Coordinates of C-alpha atoms in Angstrom, one line a residue:
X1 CA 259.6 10.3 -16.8
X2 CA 258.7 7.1 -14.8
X3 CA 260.4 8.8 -11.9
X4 CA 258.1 11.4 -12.2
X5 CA 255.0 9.8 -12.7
X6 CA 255.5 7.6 -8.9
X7 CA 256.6 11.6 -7.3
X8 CA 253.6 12.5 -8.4
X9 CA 251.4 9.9 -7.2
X10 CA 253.3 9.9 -3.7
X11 CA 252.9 13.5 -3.6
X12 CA 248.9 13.0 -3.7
X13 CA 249.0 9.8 -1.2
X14 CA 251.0 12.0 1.2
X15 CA 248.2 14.6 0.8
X16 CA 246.2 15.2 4.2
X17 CA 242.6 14.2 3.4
X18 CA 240.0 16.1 5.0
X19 CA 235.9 15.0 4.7
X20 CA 234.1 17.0 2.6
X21 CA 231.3 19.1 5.4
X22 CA 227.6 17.9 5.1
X23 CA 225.2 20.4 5.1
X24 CA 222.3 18.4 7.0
X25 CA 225.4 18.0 9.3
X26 CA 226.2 22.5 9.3
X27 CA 222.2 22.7 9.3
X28 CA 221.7 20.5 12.7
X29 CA 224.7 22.0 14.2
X30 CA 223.4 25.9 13.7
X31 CA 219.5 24.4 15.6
X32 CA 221.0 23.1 18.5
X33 CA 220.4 24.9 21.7
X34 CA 223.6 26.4 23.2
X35 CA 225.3 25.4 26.5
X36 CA 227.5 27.7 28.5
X37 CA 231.0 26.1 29.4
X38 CA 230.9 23.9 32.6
X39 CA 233.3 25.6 34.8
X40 CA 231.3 29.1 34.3
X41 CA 228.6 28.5 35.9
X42 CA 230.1 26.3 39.2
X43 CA 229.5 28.6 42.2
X44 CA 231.9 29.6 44.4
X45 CA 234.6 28.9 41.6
X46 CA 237.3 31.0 42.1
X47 CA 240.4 31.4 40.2
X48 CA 243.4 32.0 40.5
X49 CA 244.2 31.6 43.8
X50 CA 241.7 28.7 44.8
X51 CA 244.3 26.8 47.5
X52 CA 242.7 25.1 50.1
X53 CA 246.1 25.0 51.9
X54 CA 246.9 28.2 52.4
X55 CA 248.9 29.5 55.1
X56 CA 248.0 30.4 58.5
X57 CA 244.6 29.0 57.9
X58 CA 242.1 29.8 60.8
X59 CA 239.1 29.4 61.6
X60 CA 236.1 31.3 62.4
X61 CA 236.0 30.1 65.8
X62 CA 239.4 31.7 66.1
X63 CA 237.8 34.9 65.5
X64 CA 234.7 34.9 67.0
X65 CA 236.7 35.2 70.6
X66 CA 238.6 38.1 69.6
X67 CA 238.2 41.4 72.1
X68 CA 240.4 44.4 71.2
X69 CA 240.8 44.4 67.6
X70 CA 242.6 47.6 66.6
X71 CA 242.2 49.4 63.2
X72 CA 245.2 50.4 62.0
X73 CA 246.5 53.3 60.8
X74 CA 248.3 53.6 57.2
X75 CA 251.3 55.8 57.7
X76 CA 253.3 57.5 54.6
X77 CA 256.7 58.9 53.5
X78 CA 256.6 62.5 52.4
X79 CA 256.7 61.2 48.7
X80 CA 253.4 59.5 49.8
X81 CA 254.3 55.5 49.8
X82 CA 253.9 53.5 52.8
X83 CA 256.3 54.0 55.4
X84 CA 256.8 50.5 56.8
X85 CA 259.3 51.2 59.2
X86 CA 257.0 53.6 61.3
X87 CA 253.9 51.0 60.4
X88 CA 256.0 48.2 62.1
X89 CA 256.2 50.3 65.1
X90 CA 253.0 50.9 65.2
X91 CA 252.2 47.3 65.3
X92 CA 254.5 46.5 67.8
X93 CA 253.0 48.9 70.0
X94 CA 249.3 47.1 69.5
X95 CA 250.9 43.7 70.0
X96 CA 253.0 44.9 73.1
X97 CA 249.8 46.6 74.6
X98 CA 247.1 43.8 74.4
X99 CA 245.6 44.1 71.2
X100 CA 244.6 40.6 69.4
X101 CA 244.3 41.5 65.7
X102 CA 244.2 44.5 63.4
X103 CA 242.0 45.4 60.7
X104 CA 244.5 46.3 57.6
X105 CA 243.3 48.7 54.8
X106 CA 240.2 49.7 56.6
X107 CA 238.4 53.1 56.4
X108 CA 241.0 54.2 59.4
X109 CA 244.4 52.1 57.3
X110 CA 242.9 54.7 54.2
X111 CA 242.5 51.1 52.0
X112 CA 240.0 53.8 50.0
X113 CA 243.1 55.4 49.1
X114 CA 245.5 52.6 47.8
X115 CA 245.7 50.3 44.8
X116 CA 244.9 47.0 45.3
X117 CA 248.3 46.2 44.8
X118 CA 249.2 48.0 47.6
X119 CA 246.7 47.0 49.0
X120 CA 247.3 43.5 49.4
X121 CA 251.3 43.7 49.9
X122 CA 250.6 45.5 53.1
X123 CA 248.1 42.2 54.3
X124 CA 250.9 40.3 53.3
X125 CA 253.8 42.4 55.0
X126 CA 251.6 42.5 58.1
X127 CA 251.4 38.7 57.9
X128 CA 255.0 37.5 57.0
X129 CA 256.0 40.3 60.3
X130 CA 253.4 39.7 62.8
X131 CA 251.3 37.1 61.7
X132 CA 252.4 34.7 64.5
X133 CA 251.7 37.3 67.1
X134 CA 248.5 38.7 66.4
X135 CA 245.7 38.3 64.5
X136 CA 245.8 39.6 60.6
X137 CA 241.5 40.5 59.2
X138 CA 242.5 42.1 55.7
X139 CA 239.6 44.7 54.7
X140 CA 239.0 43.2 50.9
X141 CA 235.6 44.6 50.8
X142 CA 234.1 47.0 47.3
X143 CA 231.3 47.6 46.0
X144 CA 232.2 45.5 43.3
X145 CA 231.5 41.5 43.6
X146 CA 234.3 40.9 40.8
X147 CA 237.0 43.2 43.4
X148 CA 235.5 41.7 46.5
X149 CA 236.2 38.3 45.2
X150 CA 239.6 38.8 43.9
X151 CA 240.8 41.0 46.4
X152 CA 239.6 38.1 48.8
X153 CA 241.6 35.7 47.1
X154 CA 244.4 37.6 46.9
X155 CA 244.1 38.5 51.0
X156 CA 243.8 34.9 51.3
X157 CA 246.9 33.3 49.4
X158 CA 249.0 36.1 51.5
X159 CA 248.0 34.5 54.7
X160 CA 245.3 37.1 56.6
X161 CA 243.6 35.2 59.0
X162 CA 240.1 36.7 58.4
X163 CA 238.4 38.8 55.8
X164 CA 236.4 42.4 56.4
X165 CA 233.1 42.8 53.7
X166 CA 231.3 45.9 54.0
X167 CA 228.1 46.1 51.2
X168 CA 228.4 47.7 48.2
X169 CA 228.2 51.4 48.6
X170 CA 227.5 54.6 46.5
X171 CA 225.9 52.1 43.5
X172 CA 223.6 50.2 46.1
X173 CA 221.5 46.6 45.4
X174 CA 218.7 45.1 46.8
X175 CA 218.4 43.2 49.8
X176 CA 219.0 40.0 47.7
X177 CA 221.3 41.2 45.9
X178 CA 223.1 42.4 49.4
X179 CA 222.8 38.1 50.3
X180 CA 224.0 37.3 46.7
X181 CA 227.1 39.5 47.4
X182 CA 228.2 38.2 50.7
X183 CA 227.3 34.8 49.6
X184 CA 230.2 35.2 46.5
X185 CA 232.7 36.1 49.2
X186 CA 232.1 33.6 52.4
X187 CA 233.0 30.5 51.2
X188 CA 236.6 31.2 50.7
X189 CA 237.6 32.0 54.5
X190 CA 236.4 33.8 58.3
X191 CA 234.6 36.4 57.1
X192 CA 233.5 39.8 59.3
X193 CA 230.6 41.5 57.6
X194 CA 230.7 45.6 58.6
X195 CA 227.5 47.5 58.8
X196 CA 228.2 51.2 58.6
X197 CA 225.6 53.4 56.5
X198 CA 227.0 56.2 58.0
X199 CA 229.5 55.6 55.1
X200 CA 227.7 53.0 52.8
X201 CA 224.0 54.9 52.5
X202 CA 222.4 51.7 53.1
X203 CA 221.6 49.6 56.3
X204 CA 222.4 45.8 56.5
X205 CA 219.6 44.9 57.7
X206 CA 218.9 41.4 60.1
X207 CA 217.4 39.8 57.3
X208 CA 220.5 39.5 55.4
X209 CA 222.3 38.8 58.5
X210 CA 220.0 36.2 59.6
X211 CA 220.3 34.5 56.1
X212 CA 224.1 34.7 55.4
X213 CA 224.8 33.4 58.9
X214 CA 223.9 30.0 57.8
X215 CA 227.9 29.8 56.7
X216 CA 229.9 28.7 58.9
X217 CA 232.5 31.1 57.7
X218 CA 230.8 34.2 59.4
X219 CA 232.8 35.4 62.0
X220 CA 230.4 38.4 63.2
X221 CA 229.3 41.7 62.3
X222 CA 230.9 45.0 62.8
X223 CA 228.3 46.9 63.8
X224 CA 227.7 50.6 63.8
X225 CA 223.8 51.0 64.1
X226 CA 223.6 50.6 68.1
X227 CA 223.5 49.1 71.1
X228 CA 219.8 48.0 70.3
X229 CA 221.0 46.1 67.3
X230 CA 224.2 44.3 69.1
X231 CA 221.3 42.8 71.2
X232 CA 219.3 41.5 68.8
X233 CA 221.8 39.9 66.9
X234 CA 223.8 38.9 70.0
X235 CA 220.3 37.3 71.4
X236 CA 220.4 34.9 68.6
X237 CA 224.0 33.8 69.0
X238 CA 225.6 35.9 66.3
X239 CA 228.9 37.2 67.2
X240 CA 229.2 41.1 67.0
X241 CA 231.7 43.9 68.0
X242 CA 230.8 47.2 68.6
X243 CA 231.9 49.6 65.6
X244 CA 231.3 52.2 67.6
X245 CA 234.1 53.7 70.3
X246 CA 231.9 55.1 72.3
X247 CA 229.6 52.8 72.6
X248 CA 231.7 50.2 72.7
X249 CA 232.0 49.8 77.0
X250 CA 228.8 49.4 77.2
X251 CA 227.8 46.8 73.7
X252 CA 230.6 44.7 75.6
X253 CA 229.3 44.9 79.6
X254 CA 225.2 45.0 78.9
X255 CA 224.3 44.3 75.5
X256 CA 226.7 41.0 75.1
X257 CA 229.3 42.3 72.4
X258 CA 232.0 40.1 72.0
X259 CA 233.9 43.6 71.4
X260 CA 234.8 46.4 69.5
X261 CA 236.8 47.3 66.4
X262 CA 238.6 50.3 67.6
X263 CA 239.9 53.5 66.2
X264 CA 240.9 54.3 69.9
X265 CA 243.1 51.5 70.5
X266 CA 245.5 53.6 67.8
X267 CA 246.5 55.6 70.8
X268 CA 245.7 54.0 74.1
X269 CA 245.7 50.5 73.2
X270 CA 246.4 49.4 77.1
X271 CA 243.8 51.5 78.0
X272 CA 241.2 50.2 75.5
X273 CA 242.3 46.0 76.2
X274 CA 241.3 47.2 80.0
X275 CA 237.7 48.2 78.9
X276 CA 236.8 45.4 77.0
X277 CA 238.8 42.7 79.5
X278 CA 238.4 44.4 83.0
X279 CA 234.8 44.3 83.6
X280 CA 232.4 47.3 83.9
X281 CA 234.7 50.4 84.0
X282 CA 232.6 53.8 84.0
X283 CA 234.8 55.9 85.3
X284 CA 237.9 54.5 82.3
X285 CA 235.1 54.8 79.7
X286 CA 234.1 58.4 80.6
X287 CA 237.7 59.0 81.5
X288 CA 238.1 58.4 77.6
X289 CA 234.8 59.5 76.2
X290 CA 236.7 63.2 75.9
X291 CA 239.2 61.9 73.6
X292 CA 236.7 59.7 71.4
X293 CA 234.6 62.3 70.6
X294 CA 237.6 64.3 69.9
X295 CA 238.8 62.3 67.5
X296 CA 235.3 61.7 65.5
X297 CA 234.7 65.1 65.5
X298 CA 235.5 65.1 61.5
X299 CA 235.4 62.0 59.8
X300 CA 237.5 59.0 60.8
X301 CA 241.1 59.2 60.4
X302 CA 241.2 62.9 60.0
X303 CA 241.4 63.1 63.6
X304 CA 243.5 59.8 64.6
X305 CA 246.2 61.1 61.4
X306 CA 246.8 64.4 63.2
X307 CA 246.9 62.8 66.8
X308 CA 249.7 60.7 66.0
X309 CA 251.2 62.8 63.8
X310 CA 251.6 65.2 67.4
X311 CA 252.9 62.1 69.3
X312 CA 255.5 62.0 67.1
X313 CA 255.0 58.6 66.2
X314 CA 254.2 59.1 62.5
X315 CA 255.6 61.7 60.0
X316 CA 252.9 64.6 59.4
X317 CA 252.1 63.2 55.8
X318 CA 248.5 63.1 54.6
X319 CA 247.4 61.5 51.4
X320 CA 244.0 64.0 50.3
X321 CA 241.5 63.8 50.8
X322 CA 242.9 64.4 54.7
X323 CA 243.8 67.5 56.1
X324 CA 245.2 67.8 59.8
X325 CA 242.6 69.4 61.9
X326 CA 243.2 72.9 62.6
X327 CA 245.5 74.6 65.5
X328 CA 242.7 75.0 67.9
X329 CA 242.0 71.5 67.8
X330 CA 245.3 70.3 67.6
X331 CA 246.4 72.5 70.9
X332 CA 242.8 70.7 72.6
X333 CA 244.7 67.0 71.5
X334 CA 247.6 68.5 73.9
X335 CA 245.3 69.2 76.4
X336 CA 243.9 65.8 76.3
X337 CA 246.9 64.1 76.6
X338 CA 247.5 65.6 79.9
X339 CA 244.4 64.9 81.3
X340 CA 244.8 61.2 80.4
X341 CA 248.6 61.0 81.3
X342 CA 251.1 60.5 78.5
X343 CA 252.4 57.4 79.1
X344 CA 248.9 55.9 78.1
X345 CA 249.4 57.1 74.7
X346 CA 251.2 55.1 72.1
X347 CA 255.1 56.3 70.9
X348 CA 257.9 58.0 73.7
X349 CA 257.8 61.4 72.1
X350 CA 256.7 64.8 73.9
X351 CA 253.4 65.7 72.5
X352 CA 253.1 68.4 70.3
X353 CA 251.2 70.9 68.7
X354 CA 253.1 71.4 65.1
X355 CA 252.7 74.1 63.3
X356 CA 250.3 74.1 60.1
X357 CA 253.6 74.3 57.8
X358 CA 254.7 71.0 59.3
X359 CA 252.0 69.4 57.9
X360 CA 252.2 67.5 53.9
X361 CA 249.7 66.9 52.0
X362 CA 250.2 64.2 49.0
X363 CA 247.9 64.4 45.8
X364 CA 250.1 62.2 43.6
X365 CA 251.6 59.3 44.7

C-alpha cells in the first residue's frame, strides 16, 4: 500500500503543469492591433532563388554595348518537344556569323507556347552550351508580377546574362501600376524592357521609362513604336535597339540606336552584323528590305518557321497556333533566296519549296 501511495504522488509530481489562461490576459490579446509578418512586406524579397552569386553574373554595362542580338527561333521534333540538336546548330550558326546574344523564349523562340518549365531549361541549356560564347537575355516577361518574378529568378539561378520584360498584356494596368511591375523585377539582374503594343494593346510610354530608368539594372528598351521614339529616349542617354527590322538600319545610322533585336538575323545573320557594324549601308538595307517584309507579312514567326523550315535547317514541325504560309508564298521565299545569294542564308541545304503534306502541325505536346 505504502508503495502505492509514493507511485501515486510521483505520478502527480511528474505531471507537466501548465498555467491556468487569464482572461484580462485572452481579452488584451483579442484588442491588440495586428502586424503582418516581417519578411512579407520587405521589397524586393525574393524567394527561392535569391543568390547574389550566381553564375555568369553581368552587368548592365555588358549589355548596353550589344549590336546584333538575334531572336531565336524554337525548333521541334515531330512529337512536338524541343529539338536541341537542330537548336544547337542554329546557335552555332549565330555565334559563327557575328551575332552577340540571343533572345531565348521570345515571341519569335514561341516562349508563349511552352511551360515554364520548359521554358527555363532551354535558358539554362543555352547557357551551360554557349554561355561563354555569346550573350544569353532569357525572355521571363507575363502579364503576371508573381510569373515575372519567379520566372526571373529562375532565369537567373540558370545563369542568363540579362532578363527581357514586356508589360502586362491582354489584362492591362495603369501607368503606375506599369512602374510598380517593372520595379518588382529590376532589382534582381540587367534587365531589357520591350515596348510592343502591336502585341501588348498598351504603349509604354516615356514616363514609365523615364522613371524606371533610375535602376541601374536597365539595360535599354526594345522598342517597336519608331524611329521618333529611339530619339527621344536615345537623346537622354537611354540605351535602345530597334525592335523593328526594317527600321532597324536606320534607328542604328540617324537616330542613335545602340541596335536591333532581330528576327532577320535567323537567316542572314552575317548580313545583318554588317548593317549594324558597317556604317550607313542603303543599298544592303534595301537589298534586304524584300525579305523583311516577307517574312512580317503574317505575324512573327509564321513566316521565319516556314523559311527555315525550306532551308532545310529545321524539321517542318509547327506547334498551333502556326501554320506554314501557303505555296505561293513559300515558292516567293525561293525566289528571294536567289536574289540575295544562298550562301547568305543560314544552313548548307538547297532551298526548297516543300509541299503542304510535308508540313506538321502539333496541338498536343
Amino acid at each position: 500500500m505504502a508503495i502505492l501511495k509514493s507511485y501515486g504522488v510521483r505520478l502527480r509530481e511528474s505531471t507537466p503543469q501548465f498555467p491556468r489562461p487569464n482572461l484580462c490576459d485572452n481579452y488584451k490579446r483579442r484588442n491588440v492591433k495586428w502586424r503582418s509578418p516581417q519578411a512579407a512586406v520587405i521589397p524586393n524579397f525574393h524567394l527561392p532563388m535569391r543568390s547574389f552569386e550566381v553564375k555568369n553574373r553581368t552587368s548592365a554595362d555588358d549589355i548596353k554595348s550589344l549590336r546584333l542580338i538575334t531572336a531565336i527561333k524554337t525548333p521541334y521534333l515531330p512529337d512536338g518537344r524541343f529539338d536541341l540538336e537542330a537548336y544547337d546548330d542554329l546557335m552555332h550558326m549565330q555565334i559563327e556569323n557575328g551575332a552577340e546574344a540571343v533572345i531565348v523564349g521570345g515571341t519569335t523562340g514561341e516562349g508563349q507556347l511552352m511551360s515554364w518549365d520548359e521554358h527555363i531549361m532551354l535558358i539554362g541549356h543555352t547557357v551551360n552550351c554557349f554561355g561563354g560564347s555569346i550573350k544569353v537575355i532569357g525572355n521571363t516577361g507575363s502579364n503576371s508580377t508573381r510569373e515575372a518574378i519567379h520566372a526571373t529568378e529562375q532565369g537567373f539561378a540558370v545563369g542568363m546574362h540579362a532578363a527581357l520584360h514586356i508589360n502586362p498584356y491582354y489584362g492591362k494596368t495603369s501607368l503606375d501600376g506599369l512602374i510598380s511591375h517593372f520595379d518588382s523585377v529590376l532589382p534582381m539582374g540587367p534587365t531589357i524592357i520591350y515596348n510592343v503594343p502591336s502585341r501588348t494593346g498598351q504603349d509604354i510610354p516615356p514616363r514609365v521609362i523615364n522613371n524606371v530608368a533610375q535602376s541601374p539594372n536597365l539595360a535599354g528598351i526594345k522598342e517597336c513604336i519608331g524611329n521618333d521614339r529611339i530619339e527621344q529616349y536615345t537623346g537622354n542617354g537611354i540605351v535602345v535597339w530597334s525592335g523593328n527590322d526594317d527600321q532597324c538600319h536606320d534607328a542604328r545610322w540617324s537616330h542613335g540606336a545602340t541596335g536591333v533585336i532581330s528576327v532577320t538575323s535567323n537567316l542572314v545573320p552575317g548580313l545583318m552584323r554588317e548593317l549594324m557594324f558597317g556604317g550607313k549601308n542603303p543599298s544592303l538595307n534595301a537589298k534586304l528590305l524584300p525579305l523583311i517584309e516577307w517574312l512580317f507579312q503574317e505575324p512573327n514567326p509564321v513566316g521565319l518557321n516556314t523559311a527555315l523550315a525550306q532551308l532545310g535547317v529545321v524539321r517542318p514541325v509547327f506547334r498551333l497556333p502556326y501554320v506554314p504560309l501557303p505555296l505561293e508564298k513559300r515558292v516567293e521565299f525561293v525566289n528571294l533566296v536567289k536574289e540575295i545569294g544562298r550562301e547568305n542564308f543560314v544552313g548548307k541545304n538547297d532551298i526548297q519549296v516543300l509541299d503542304d503534306d510535308a508540313f506538321i502541325l502539333v496541338g498536343r505536346y
